[in-house]
Amino acid sequence: MQPGNENLWWTSPWGRARPRRPDGDPVAEHPIGGGVSFVRGLKVLICVAESGEVRADRIADDVAVPLSTVYRYLRTLRDLDLVEERDGSYLPGWRLQELSGQDLTHTRLVELGHTFLRELRDVSGETAVLTVRAGTHAMCLRQVESRHPMRMAFRVNQLLPLYAGAGQRVLLAHAPQTVIDRVLEQPLRHITRHTLDRASIVRELERTRRTRYLVSHGELSEEAVAVAVPVFAGGEIVCSLTVAGPDSRCGPAWQSYARATLVDAGQRLVDALDDSPRR
C-alpha cells in the first residue's frame, strides 16, 4: 500500500479488513499475492489438505519452500480459517472443511450410517463399524455392536492407527501418497504379535488397491478377525465399512459372506449419500 492510502480498506466475505491498492484491487496483508508467491501459497494449502495433519518443517520439505516462508503462508491461511494449528501441527481449518464438503459428508455419514451398520450387524452377527481418515489416523465415526456377549467394540470418535486393522488400512491404501509416506516413516508400534511390519504393510496396500477389500487377523486385538471395504463417492474414498468379531466365529466362510455383504452395503450407502439432501 502506497503512502497516503493507509485508510483505504475493504471488508472480505469473511469480515476481515484488507488494504486496497489505488486502483481499488484488494491485496492481502501476507505474502499470498501473485505469480510464484500465489502458487507457493496454494501448494502449502494443498499439502495441509492432503496430509490432514502435518508439521511446518515437513511442509517446507514437500513444497521446497524455506521454513520461514512456510510460516508466513500458514499465518495467512490460519487468519482466513483455512488451516488451524494444534500441538505444533497444522490441520485443515473449519472453512477449508466447509468448502471441501468434508464436514457435511461426515454429518451425512453419521445420519445415514446407522441404518447400514445395523443391517451389517444383523446379517453378519458381528460388530459393524464405519471409519474415516483423520489426518494420519483413522477415526471410528459410528458403530453398532454385536449382540454376542464376547464381541469386538471401539469407542465412537476413537483414533486408531491407519496401518493396523482392516478398516483402517483400507483407508490408508487409498490415501494420498504423502499421507502413506508420513505414516510409514514414523515408528510403527507392534500392538499385537500379529501387527504387520513396514514391508508387509506396503505389500498389503498394493494388494488392497487391486482387490478393494481387506481381511485382518489379530492386528489390534488378539484372536480378532475383521473384513473391510472402502466406500467411494465422487471418485474419493469417504469411509470404510468393517465387520469384526472373534476368530472362533469368523472363519473363511464367514469372511467370504461378510465381504459380499459389505460390498453391497457400501454401494447402497453411496446411493443414499447421493440421494440425501445437502443442507
PDB file of C-alpha atoms in Angstrom:
ATOM      1  CA  MET A   1       0.000   0.000   0.000  1.00  0.00           C
ATOM      2  CA  GLN A   2       1.444   3.341  -1.035  1.00  0.00           C
ATOM      3  CA  PRO A   3       1.789   6.378   1.297  1.00  0.00           C
ATOM      4  CA  GLY A   4      -1.447   8.333   1.514  1.00  0.00           C
ATOM      5  CA  ASN A   5      -3.631   5.246   1.035  1.00  0.00           C
ATOM      6  CA  GLU A   6      -3.337   3.800   4.560  1.00  0.00           C
ATOM      7  CA  ASN A   7      -7.023   4.405   5.315  1.00  0.00           C
ATOM      8  CA  LEU A   8      -8.440   2.639   2.240  1.00  0.00           C
ATOM      9  CA  TRP A   9      -9.945  -0.696   3.412  1.00  0.00           C
ATOM     10  CA  TRP A  10     -12.466  -3.229   2.240  1.00  0.00           C
ATOM     11  CA  THR A  11     -14.285  -5.999   4.050  1.00  0.00           C
ATOM     12  CA  SER A  12     -13.856  -9.530   2.737  1.00  0.00           C
ATOM     13  CA  PRO A  13     -16.687 -12.099   2.665  1.00  0.00           C
ATOM     14  CA  TRP A  14     -15.238 -13.412   5.955  1.00  0.00           C
ATOM     15  CA  GLY A  15     -15.419  -9.999   7.608  1.00  0.00           C
ATOM     16  CA  ARG A  16     -11.675  -9.294   7.640  1.00  0.00           C
ATOM     17  CA  ALA A  17     -10.386  -5.852   6.632  1.00  0.00           C
ATOM     18  CA  ARG A  18      -7.808  -5.706   3.862  1.00  0.00           C
ATOM     19  CA  PRO A  19      -5.939  -2.767   2.311  1.00  0.00           C
ATOM     20  CA  ARG A  20      -6.794  -1.515  -1.150  1.00  0.00           C
ATOM     21  CA  ARG A  21      -4.463  -0.528  -3.914  1.00  0.00           C
ATOM     22  CA  PRO A  22      -5.040   2.867  -5.532  1.00  0.00           C
ATOM     23  CA  ASP A  23      -6.791   1.136  -8.421  1.00  0.00           C
ATOM     24  CA  GLY A  24      -9.238  -0.453  -5.994  1.00  0.00           C
ATOM     25  CA  ASP A  25      -7.958  -4.069  -6.171  1.00  0.00           C
ATOM     26  CA  PRO A  26      -7.693  -5.786  -2.809  1.00  0.00           C
ATOM     27  CA  VAL A  27      -4.297  -7.129  -1.741  1.00  0.00           C
ATOM     28  CA  ALA A  28      -3.543  -9.497   1.097  1.00  0.00           C
ATOM     29  CA  GLU A  29      -1.698  -8.428   4.207  1.00  0.00           C
ATOM     30  CA  HIS A  30       0.513 -11.509   3.890  1.00  0.00           C
ATOM     31  CA  PRO A  31       2.640 -12.941   1.095  1.00  0.00           C
ATOM     32  CA  ILE A  32      -0.011 -14.809  -0.903  1.00  0.00           C
ATOM     33  CA  GLY A  33      -0.019 -12.154  -3.552  1.00  0.00           C
ATOM     34  CA  GLY A  34       0.542 -13.214  -7.126  1.00  0.00           C
ATOM     35  CA  GLY A  35       2.684 -15.204  -9.502  1.00  0.00           C
ATOM     36  CA  VAL A  36       5.177 -17.529  -7.857  1.00  0.00           C
ATOM     37  CA  SER A  37       4.131 -16.459  -4.366  1.00  0.00           C
ATOM     38  CA  PHE A  38       0.497 -17.351  -5.046  1.00  0.00           C
ATOM     39  CA  VAL A  39       1.449 -20.776  -6.389  1.00  0.00           C
ATOM     40  CA  ARG A  40       3.597 -21.450  -3.333  1.00  0.00           C
ATOM     41  CA  GLY A  41       0.739 -20.493  -1.046  1.00  0.00           C
ATOM     42  CA  LEU A  42      -1.580 -22.883  -2.854  1.00  0.00           C
ATOM     43  CA  LYS A  43       0.992 -25.668  -2.545  1.00  0.00           C
ATOM     44  CA  VAL A  44       1.178 -25.099   1.201  1.00  0.00           C
ATOM     45  CA  LEU A  45      -2.617 -25.248   1.446  1.00  0.00           C
ATOM     46  CA  ILE A  46      -2.777 -28.398  -0.695  1.00  0.00           C
ATOM     47  CA  CYS A  47      -0.126 -30.056   1.456  1.00  0.00           C
ATOM     48  CA  VAL A  48      -2.186 -29.441   4.598  1.00  0.00           C
ATOM     49  CA  ALA A  49      -5.414 -30.544   2.902  1.00  0.00           C
ATOM     50  CA  GLU A  50      -3.923 -33.799   1.592  1.00  0.00           C
ATOM     51  CA  SER A  51      -1.989 -34.647   4.740  1.00  0.00           C
ATOM     52  CA  GLY A  52      -4.741 -33.882   7.189  1.00  0.00           C
ATOM     53  CA  GLU A  53      -2.137 -33.184   9.871  1.00  0.00           C
ATOM     54  CA  VAL A  54       1.409 -32.009   9.157  1.00  0.00           C
ATOM     55  CA  ARG A  55       4.240 -30.044  10.755  1.00  0.00           C
ATOM     56  CA  ALA A  56       5.621 -26.897   9.159  1.00  0.00           C
ATOM     57  CA  ASP A  57       9.080 -28.398   8.579  1.00  0.00           C
ATOM     58  CA  ARG A  58       7.526 -31.251   6.620  1.00  0.00           C
ATOM     59  CA  ILE A  59       5.549 -28.775   4.504  1.00  0.00           C
ATOM     60  CA  ALA A  60       8.795 -26.917   3.774  1.00  0.00           C
ATOM     61  CA  ASP A  61      10.386 -30.153   2.558  1.00  0.00           C
ATOM     62  CA  ASP A  62       7.374 -31.197   0.486  1.00  0.00           C
ATOM     63  CA  VAL A  63       6.885 -27.885  -1.332  1.00  0.00           C
ATOM     64  CA  ALA A  64      10.583 -26.866  -1.403  1.00  0.00           C
ATOM     65  CA  VAL A  65       9.999 -23.527   0.332  1.00  0.00           C
ATOM     66  CA  PRO A  66      12.091 -22.071   3.185  1.00  0.00           C
ATOM     67  CA  LEU A  67      10.621 -22.786   6.610  1.00  0.00           C
ATOM     68  CA  SER A  68      10.345 -19.086   7.477  1.00  0.00           C
ATOM     69  CA  THR A  69       8.298 -18.533   4.309  1.00  0.00           C
ATOM     70  CA  VAL A  70       6.068 -21.510   5.104  1.00  0.00           C
ATOM     71  CA  TYR A  71       5.281 -19.980   8.495  1.00  0.00           C
ATOM     72  CA  ARG A  72       4.231 -16.726   6.812  1.00  0.00           C
ATOM     73  CA  TYR A  73       1.873 -18.584   4.478  1.00  0.00           C
ATOM     74  CA  LEU A  74       0.485 -20.604   7.362  1.00  0.00           C
ATOM     75  CA  ARG A  75      -0.167 -17.427   9.331  1.00  0.00           C
ATOM     76  CA  THR A  76      -2.217 -16.046   6.457  1.00  0.00           C
ATOM     77  CA  LEU A  77      -4.104 -19.305   5.965  1.00  0.00           C
ATOM     78  CA  ARG A  78      -4.766 -19.500   9.691  1.00  0.00           C
ATOM     79  CA  ASP A  79      -6.097 -15.925   9.709  1.00  0.00           C
ATOM     80  CA  LEU A  80      -8.544 -16.978   6.995  1.00  0.00           C
ATOM     81  CA  ASP A  81      -9.577 -20.096   8.978  1.00  0.00           C
ATOM     82  CA  LEU A  82      -8.303 -22.323   6.163  1.00  0.00           C
ATOM     83  CA  VAL A  83      -5.846 -24.071   8.487  1.00  0.00           C
ATOM     84  CA  GLU A  84      -5.601 -24.423  12.239  1.00  0.00           C
ATOM     85  CA  GLU A  85      -2.633 -25.089  14.490  1.00  0.00           C
ATOM     86  CA  ARG A  86      -2.744 -27.819  17.109  1.00  0.00           C
ATOM     87  CA  ASP A  87       0.195 -29.031  19.214  1.00  0.00           C
ATOM     88  CA  GLY A  88       2.737 -27.838  16.662  1.00  0.00           C
ATOM     89  CA  SER A  89       0.969 -29.386  13.666  1.00  0.00           C
ATOM     90  CA  TYR A  90      -1.328 -27.837  11.070  1.00  0.00           C
ATOM     91  CA  LEU A  91      -4.717 -29.232  10.096  1.00  0.00           C
ATOM     92  CA  PRO A  92      -7.485 -28.157   7.697  1.00  0.00           C
ATOM     93  CA  GLY A  93      -9.458 -25.340   9.302  1.00  0.00           C
ATOM     94  CA  TRP A  94     -13.206 -25.200   9.592  1.00  0.00           C
ATOM     95  CA  ARG A  95     -13.560 -23.040   6.483  1.00  0.00           C
ATOM     96  CA  LEU A  96     -11.499 -25.416   4.325  1.00  0.00           C
ATOM     97  CA  GLN A  97     -13.519 -28.371   5.590  1.00  0.00           C
ATOM     98  CA  GLU A  98     -16.728 -26.490   4.871  1.00  0.00           C
ATOM     99  CA  LEU A  99     -15.602 -25.577   1.353  1.00  0.00           C
ATOM    100  CA  SER A 100     -14.438 -29.135   0.637  1.00  0.00           C
ATOM    101  CA  GLY A 101     -17.680 -30.625   1.940  1.00  0.00           C
ATOM    102  CA  GLN A 102     -15.841 -32.799   4.476  1.00  0.00           C
ATOM    103  CA  ASP A 103     -17.896 -31.666   7.456  1.00  0.00           C
ATOM    104  CA  LEU A 104     -21.120 -32.170   5.546  1.00  0.00           C
ATOM    105  CA  THR A 105     -20.015 -35.608   4.354  1.00  0.00           C
ATOM    106  CA  HIS A 106     -19.212 -36.720   7.908  1.00  0.00           C
ATOM    107  CA  THR A 107     -22.556 -35.393   9.139  1.00  0.00           C
ATOM    108  CA  ARG A 108     -24.411 -37.293   6.444  1.00  0.00           C
ATOM    109  CA  LEU A 109     -22.375 -40.435   7.145  1.00  0.00           C
ATOM    110  CA  VAL A 110     -23.406 -40.258  10.799  1.00  0.00           C
ATOM    111  CA  GLU A 111     -27.047 -39.669   9.860  1.00  0.00           C
ATOM    112  CA  LEU A 112     -27.224 -42.430   7.250  1.00  0.00           C
ATOM    113  CA  GLY A 113     -24.616 -44.856   8.511  1.00  0.00           C
ATOM    114  CA  HIS A 114     -26.503 -46.274  11.480  1.00  0.00           C
ATOM    115  CA  THR A 115     -29.099 -47.988   9.283  1.00  0.00           C
ATOM    116  CA  PHE A 116     -26.467 -49.737   7.196  1.00  0.00           C
ATOM    117  CA  LEU A 117     -24.360 -50.674  10.212  1.00  0.00           C
ATOM    118  CA  ARG A 118     -27.386 -52.187  11.935  1.00  0.00           C
ATOM    119  CA  GLU A 119     -28.107 -54.256   8.825  1.00  0.00           C
ATOM    120  CA  LEU A 120     -24.480 -55.380   8.656  1.00  0.00           C
ATOM    121  CA  ARG A 121     -24.564 -56.346  12.338  1.00  0.00           C
ATOM    122  CA  ASP A 122     -27.787 -58.292  11.888  1.00  0.00           C
ATOM    123  CA  VAL A 123     -26.708 -60.267   8.814  1.00  0.00           C
ATOM    124  CA  SER A 124     -23.107 -60.906   9.909  1.00  0.00           C
ATOM    125  CA  GLY A 125     -23.798 -61.356  13.602  1.00  0.00           C
ATOM    126  CA  GLU A 126     -20.751 -59.228  14.440  1.00  0.00           C
ATOM    127  CA  THR A 127     -19.900 -55.623  15.261  1.00  0.00           C
ATOM    128  CA  ALA A 128     -20.173 -53.245  12.292  1.00  0.00           C
ATOM    129  CA  VAL A 129     -18.025 -50.114  12.126  1.00  0.00           C
ATOM    130  CA  LEU A 130     -17.878 -47.013   9.901  1.00  0.00           C
ATOM    131  CA  THR A 131     -14.414 -45.444   9.916  1.00  0.00           C
ATOM    132  CA  VAL A 132     -12.998 -42.270   8.334  1.00  0.00           C
ATOM    133  CA  ARG A 133      -9.470 -40.935   7.973  1.00  0.00           C
ATOM    134  CA  ALA A 134      -8.444 -38.100  10.282  1.00  0.00           C
ATOM    135  CA  GLY A 135      -5.030 -36.936   9.155  1.00  0.00           C
ATOM    136  CA  THR A 136      -2.548 -39.748   9.784  1.00  0.00           C
ATOM    137  CA  HIS A 137      -5.035 -41.653  11.943  1.00  0.00           C
ATOM    138  CA  ALA A 138      -8.363 -43.374  11.467  1.00  0.00           C
ATOM    139  CA  MET A 139     -11.431 -42.481  13.493  1.00  0.00           C
ATOM    140  CA  CYS A 140     -14.400 -44.635  14.427  1.00  0.00           C
ATOM    141  CA  LEU A 141     -17.272 -42.431  13.308  1.00  0.00           C
ATOM    142  CA  ARG A 142     -20.093 -44.850  14.055  1.00  0.00           C
ATOM    143  CA  GLN A 143     -20.557 -48.464  15.179  1.00  0.00           C
ATOM    144  CA  VAL A 144     -23.266 -50.989  16.023  1.00  0.00           C
ATOM    145  CA  GLU A 145     -22.048 -53.689  18.382  1.00  0.00           C
ATOM    146  CA  SER A 146     -22.701 -57.402  18.069  1.00  0.00           C
ATOM    147  CA  ARG A 147     -25.326 -58.926  20.344  1.00  0.00           C
ATOM    148  CA  HIS A 148     -22.916 -61.672  21.414  1.00  0.00           C
ATOM    149  CA  PRO A 149     -21.518 -61.358  24.953  1.00  0.00           C
ATOM    150  CA  MET A 150     -17.993 -61.734  23.539  1.00  0.00           C
ATOM    151  CA  ARG A 151     -17.648 -59.123  20.815  1.00  0.00           C
ATOM    152  CA  MET A 152     -15.386 -56.527  19.257  1.00  0.00           C
ATOM    153  CA  ALA A 153     -16.067 -52.878  20.059  1.00  0.00           C
ATOM    154  CA  PHE A 154     -14.481 -49.464  19.573  1.00  0.00           C
ATOM    155  CA  ARG A 155     -15.358 -46.082  21.035  1.00  0.00           C
ATOM    156  CA  VAL A 156     -17.084 -43.564  18.781  1.00  0.00           C
ATOM    157  CA  ASN A 157     -14.550 -40.880  17.762  1.00  0.00           C
ATOM    158  CA  GLN A 158     -11.716 -43.133  18.925  1.00  0.00           C
ATOM    159  CA  LEU A 159      -8.490 -42.526  16.976  1.00  0.00           C
ATOM    160  CA  LEU A 160      -6.846 -45.659  15.600  1.00  0.00           C
ATOM    161  CA  PRO A 161      -3.568 -46.301  13.771  1.00  0.00           C
ATOM    162  CA  LEU A 162      -4.019 -46.239  10.000  1.00  0.00           C
ATOM    163  CA  TYR A 163      -1.594 -49.107   9.457  1.00  0.00           C
ATOM    164  CA  ALA A 164      -3.234 -51.755  11.692  1.00  0.00           C
ATOM    165  CA  GLY A 165      -6.587 -53.446  11.200  1.00  0.00           C
ATOM    166  CA  ALA A 166      -8.742 -53.938   8.131  1.00  0.00           C
ATOM    167  CA  GLY A 167     -10.962 -50.861   8.364  1.00  0.00           C
ATOM    168  CA  GLN A 168      -8.014 -48.577   8.986  1.00  0.00           C
ATOM    169  CA  ARG A 169      -5.585 -49.941   6.398  1.00  0.00           C
ATOM    170  CA  VAL A 170      -8.252 -49.811   3.687  1.00  0.00           C
ATOM    171  CA  LEU A 171      -8.312 -46.056   4.263  1.00  0.00           C
ATOM    172  CA  LEU A 172      -4.519 -45.864   4.161  1.00  0.00           C
ATOM    173  CA  ALA A 173      -4.375 -47.794   0.888  1.00  0.00           C
ATOM    174  CA  HIS A 174      -6.459 -45.125  -0.829  1.00  0.00           C
ATOM    175  CA  ALA A 175      -4.970 -42.093   0.936  1.00  0.00           C
ATOM    176  CA  PRO A 176      -2.703 -39.578  -0.848  1.00  0.00           C
ATOM    177  CA  GLN A 177       0.885 -40.775  -1.185  1.00  0.00           C
ATOM    178  CA  THR A 178       2.055 -38.015   1.157  1.00  0.00           C
ATOM    179  CA  VAL A 179      -0.108 -39.498   3.922  1.00  0.00           C
ATOM    180  CA  ILE A 180       1.147 -43.024   3.227  1.00  0.00           C
ATOM    181  CA  ASP A 181       4.751 -41.827   3.358  1.00  0.00           C
ATOM    182  CA  ARG A 182       4.168 -39.976   6.601  1.00  0.00           C
ATOM    183  CA  VAL A 183       2.539 -42.970   8.284  1.00  0.00           C
ATOM    184  CA  LEU A 184       5.219 -45.410   7.180  1.00  0.00           C
ATOM    185  CA  GLU A 185       8.180 -43.193   8.036  1.00  0.00           C
ATOM    186  CA  GLN A 186       7.201 -42.997  11.699  1.00  0.00           C
ATOM    187  CA  PRO A 187       7.939 -45.783  14.209  1.00  0.00           C
ATOM    188  CA  LEU A 188       5.221 -48.431  13.847  1.00  0.00           C
ATOM    189  CA  ARG A 189       4.097 -49.761  17.199  1.00  0.00           C
ATOM    190  CA  HIS A 190       3.516 -53.509  17.345  1.00  0.00           C
ATOM    191  CA  ILE A 191       0.133 -53.538  19.038  1.00  0.00           C
ATOM    192  CA  THR A 192      -0.064 -57.338  18.982  1.00  0.00           C
ATOM    193  CA  ARG A 193       2.224 -60.075  17.727  1.00  0.00           C
ATOM    194  CA  HIS A 194       0.179 -60.049  14.506  1.00  0.00           C
ATOM    195  CA  THR A 195       0.721 -56.362  13.713  1.00  0.00           C
ATOM    196  CA  LEU A 196       2.396 -56.137  10.303  1.00  0.00           C
ATOM    197  CA  ASP A 197       5.876 -54.769   9.734  1.00  0.00           C
ATOM    198  CA  ARG A 198       6.584 -51.964   7.272  1.00  0.00           C
ATOM    199  CA  ALA A 199       7.416 -54.188   4.282  1.00  0.00           C
ATOM    200  CA  SER A 200       4.298 -56.298   4.792  1.00  0.00           C
ATOM    201  CA  ILE A 201       2.141 -53.188   5.066  1.00  0.00           C
ATOM    202  CA  VAL A 202       3.449 -51.877   1.740  1.00  0.00           C
ATOM    203  CA  ARG A 203       2.611 -55.195   0.054  1.00  0.00           C
ATOM    204  CA  GLU A 204      -0.836 -55.217   1.645  1.00  0.00           C
ATOM    205  CA  LEU A 205      -1.563 -51.677   0.499  1.00  0.00           C
ATOM    206  CA  GLU A 206      -0.790 -52.614  -3.099  1.00  0.00           C
ATOM    207  CA  ARG A 207      -2.972 -55.722  -2.885  1.00  0.00           C
ATOM    208  CA  THR A 208      -5.821 -53.814  -1.240  1.00  0.00           C
ATOM    209  CA  ARG A 209      -5.850 -51.215  -4.019  1.00  0.00           C
ATOM    210  CA  ARG A 210      -6.300 -54.057  -6.521  1.00  0.00           C
ATOM    211  CA  THR A 211      -8.907 -56.097  -4.662  1.00  0.00           C
ATOM    212  CA  ARG A 212     -10.753 -53.288  -2.829  1.00  0.00           C
ATOM    213  CA  TYR A 213     -11.234 -55.330   0.310  1.00  0.00           C
ATOM    214  CA  LEU A 214      -9.089 -56.414   3.237  1.00  0.00           C
ATOM    215  CA  VAL A 215      -9.102 -59.117   5.904  1.00  0.00           C
ATOM    216  CA  SER A 216      -7.016 -58.714   9.052  1.00  0.00           C
ATOM    217  CA  HIS A 217      -6.261 -61.203  11.810  1.00  0.00           C
ATOM    218  CA  GLY A 218      -5.440 -60.105  15.335  1.00  0.00           C
ATOM    219  CA  GLU A 219      -3.689 -56.847  14.432  1.00  0.00           C
ATOM    220  CA  LEU A 220      -5.428 -54.673  17.028  1.00  0.00           C
ATOM    221  CA  SER A 221      -6.718 -57.374  19.343  1.00  0.00           C
ATOM    222  CA  GLU A 222      -5.543 -60.969  19.628  1.00  0.00           C
ATOM    223  CA  GLU A 223      -7.924 -63.536  18.132  1.00  0.00           C
ATOM    224  CA  ALA A 224      -9.942 -60.881  16.298  1.00  0.00           C
ATOM    225  CA  VAL A 225     -10.885 -61.048  12.623  1.00  0.00           C
ATOM    226  CA  ALA A 226     -12.036 -58.057  10.584  1.00  0.00           C
ATOM    227  CA  VAL A 227     -13.220 -57.675   6.991  1.00  0.00           C
ATOM    228  CA  ALA A 228     -13.414 -54.200   5.441  1.00  0.00           C
ATOM    229  CA  VAL A 229     -14.187 -52.475   2.152  1.00  0.00           C
ATOM    230  CA  PRO A 230     -13.613 -48.876   1.028  1.00  0.00           C
ATOM    231  CA  VAL A 231     -16.567 -46.658   0.161  1.00  0.00           C
ATOM    232  CA  PHE A 232     -16.046 -44.194  -2.693  1.00  0.00           C
ATOM    233  CA  ALA A 233     -18.136 -41.171  -3.635  1.00  0.00           C
ATOM    234  CA  GLY A 234     -17.216 -38.806  -6.436  1.00  0.00           C
ATOM    235  CA  GLY A 235     -14.011 -40.731  -7.067  1.00  0.00           C
ATOM    236  CA  GLU A 236     -12.775 -40.156  -3.493  1.00  0.00           C
ATOM    237  CA  ILE A 237     -12.763 -42.555  -0.574  1.00  0.00           C
ATOM    238  CA  VAL A 238     -15.146 -41.263   2.094  1.00  0.00           C
ATOM    239  CA  CYS A 239     -15.072 -44.067   4.647  1.00  0.00           C
ATOM    240  CA  SER A 240     -14.595 -47.765   5.218  1.00  0.00           C
ATOM    241  CA  LEU A 241     -17.172 -50.307   6.348  1.00  0.00           C
ATOM    242  CA  THR A 242     -15.995 -53.133   8.583  1.00  0.00           C
ATOM    243  CA  VAL A 243     -17.419 -56.135  10.376  1.00  0.00           C
ATOM    244  CA  ALA A 244     -15.278 -57.667  13.103  1.00  0.00           C
ATOM    245  CA  GLY A 245     -15.532 -60.496  15.596  1.00  0.00           C
ATOM    246  CA  PRO A 246     -13.578 -63.293  17.291  1.00  0.00           C
ATOM    247  CA  ASP A 247     -11.848 -65.839  15.070  1.00  0.00           C
ATOM    248  CA  SER A 248     -13.827 -68.621  16.780  1.00  0.00           C
ATOM    249  CA  ARG A 249     -16.935 -67.386  14.926  1.00  0.00           C
ATOM    250  CA  CYS A 250     -15.367 -65.727  11.889  1.00  0.00           C
ATOM    251  CA  GLY A 251     -13.843 -68.437   9.738  1.00  0.00           C
ATOM    252  CA  PRO A 252     -13.273 -68.453   5.954  1.00  0.00           C
ATOM    253  CA  ALA A 253     -16.944 -68.978   5.061  1.00  0.00           C
ATOM    254  CA  TRP A 254     -18.000 -66.075   7.279  1.00  0.00           C
ATOM    255  CA  GLN A 255     -15.252 -63.876   5.812  1.00  0.00           C
ATOM    256  CA  SER A 256     -16.423 -64.563   2.260  1.00  0.00           C
ATOM    257  CA  TYR A 257     -20.043 -63.823   3.156  1.00  0.00           C
ATOM    258  CA  ALA A 258     -19.031 -60.699   5.068  1.00  0.00           C
ATOM    259  CA  ARG A 259     -17.114 -59.359   2.095  1.00  0.00           C
ATOM    260  CA  ALA A 260     -20.091 -59.709  -0.259  1.00  0.00           C
ATOM    261  CA  THR A 261     -22.393 -58.139   2.313  1.00  0.00           C
ATOM    262  CA  LEU A 262     -20.029 -55.203   2.850  1.00  0.00           C
ATOM    263  CA  VAL A 263     -19.679 -54.522  -0.879  1.00  0.00           C
ATOM    264  CA  ASP A 264     -23.464 -54.406  -1.240  1.00  0.00           C
ATOM    265  CA  ALA A 265     -23.884 -52.172   1.814  1.00  0.00           C
ATOM    266  CA  GLY A 266     -21.147 -49.844   0.588  1.00  0.00           C
ATOM    267  CA  GLN A 267     -22.848 -49.339  -2.763  1.00  0.00           C
ATOM    268  CA  ARG A 268     -26.201 -48.692  -1.127  1.00  0.00           C
ATOM    269  CA  LEU A 269     -24.579 -46.191   1.246  1.00  0.00           C
ATOM    270  CA  VAL A 270     -23.115 -44.312  -1.734  1.00  0.00           C
ATOM    271  CA  ASP A 271     -26.555 -44.243  -3.370  1.00  0.00           C
ATOM    272  CA  ALA A 272     -28.074 -42.913  -0.153  1.00  0.00           C
ATOM    273  CA  LEU A 273     -25.409 -40.210   0.104  1.00  0.00           C
ATOM    274  CA  ASP A 274     -26.136 -39.154  -3.470  1.00  0.00           C
ATOM    275  CA  ASP A 275     -29.876 -39.018  -2.797  1.00  0.00           C
ATOM    276  CA  SER A 276     -29.750 -37.285   0.584  1.00  0.00           C
ATOM    277  CA  PRO A 277     -30.305 -33.504   0.650  1.00  0.00           C
ATOM    278  CA  ARG A 278     -27.188 -31.346   1.005  1.00  0.00           C
ATOM    279  CA  ARG A 279     -28.045 -28.743   3.624  1.00  0.00           C
TER     280      ARG A 279
END
